[in-house]
């Protein structure tokens, strides 16, 4: 099973909004509501920022939002801040009862 | 405080065996899956599999099935990831994470990571 596809990098200026896409298949992203997003600052543990496509865990800023259409999920970060600079991973439950992460997207805040 | 604490960094030679650990505290350890996630140097996150501490039921990613073994001892709230014969390609950071507390498959609590270096 191939990892969902994400852009290798995205960038934006402080205050702007960016969107990271995550394209999978009907066997993963497109087939289930169990799509999630993680933020990973190098040297630290990953942090869950979106689960079940669009829900935010307690304590996560509402600047982070998620959505899905067909086989593609999206993470939007609005009002970019310097601390948002990190790696981002989507992920999904799969029809093999496993979990799969997407390819890494590195966000640069200009 | 809910946390997962992993064992320390390891340096091993090819062919050696290894077991790393992940101890949970601040919650009912047996109630949630523990997942293991690999990050090879300079690469992305890879989900290796999960274990239910309550009955040690495991579910491996096909990429890792047969290469590692996950186990758990709920009496000491600890999960393990084990190799019988390490390879240089096992060099990576390994994270454990609690799965199932937020959404069905959200991993909301992570260990600090264990660095494994395999080199002759």
XYZ file of N, CA and C in Angstrom, chain A residues 20 29-30 51 53 60 68 70 75 82 84 86-88 93-94 105-106 110:
57
model
N -2.400 22.162 2.841
C -1.605 20.982 2.495
C -2.566 19.884 2.084
N -7.656 7.055 2.547
C -8.219 8.398 2.759
C -9.666 8.504 2.278
N -9.931 7.994 1.094
C -11.257 8.150 0.512
C -12.317 7.242 1.081
N -8.099 15.085 13.872
C -8.483 13.679 13.787
C -9.883 13.579 13.189
N -10.899 13.524 10.204
C -10.988 14.460 9.071
C -10.923 15.923 9.496
N -5.799 22.491 20.725
C -5.265 22.815 19.402
C -5.979 24.055 18.872
N -12.144 17.008 3.724
C -11.891 15.908 2.796
C -12.896 15.949 1.662
N -13.585 13.313 -1.610
C -13.149 12.128 -2.332
C -11.936 11.498 -1.673
N -5.401 19.982 4.931
C -5.155 20.703 6.180
C -4.941 22.161 5.820
N 5.116 31.944 13.152
C 6.465 31.382 13.034
C 6.537 29.968 13.624
N 4.481 27.711 13.529
C 3.846 26.691 12.696
C 4.858 26.007 11.787
N 7.171 23.580 10.608
C 7.328 22.206 11.063
C 7.061 21.273 9.897
N 7.203 19.980 10.153
C 6.779 18.960 9.204
C 5.340 18.558 9.528
N 4.575 18.275 8.494
C 3.190 17.870 8.659
C 2.933 16.565 7.922
N -6.693 5.537 8.409
C -6.987 4.121 8.591
C -7.086 3.510 7.198
N -6.784 2.222 7.085
C -6.845 1.568 5.781
C -7.744 0.330 5.812
N 5.314 16.785 4.540
C 5.288 18.137 3.973
C 5.994 19.067 4.948
N 6.983 19.761 4.465
C 7.701 20.721 5.290
C 7.139 22.114 5.049
N 7.866 32.183 5.925
C 8.852 33.109 5.364
C 9.083 34.335 6.244
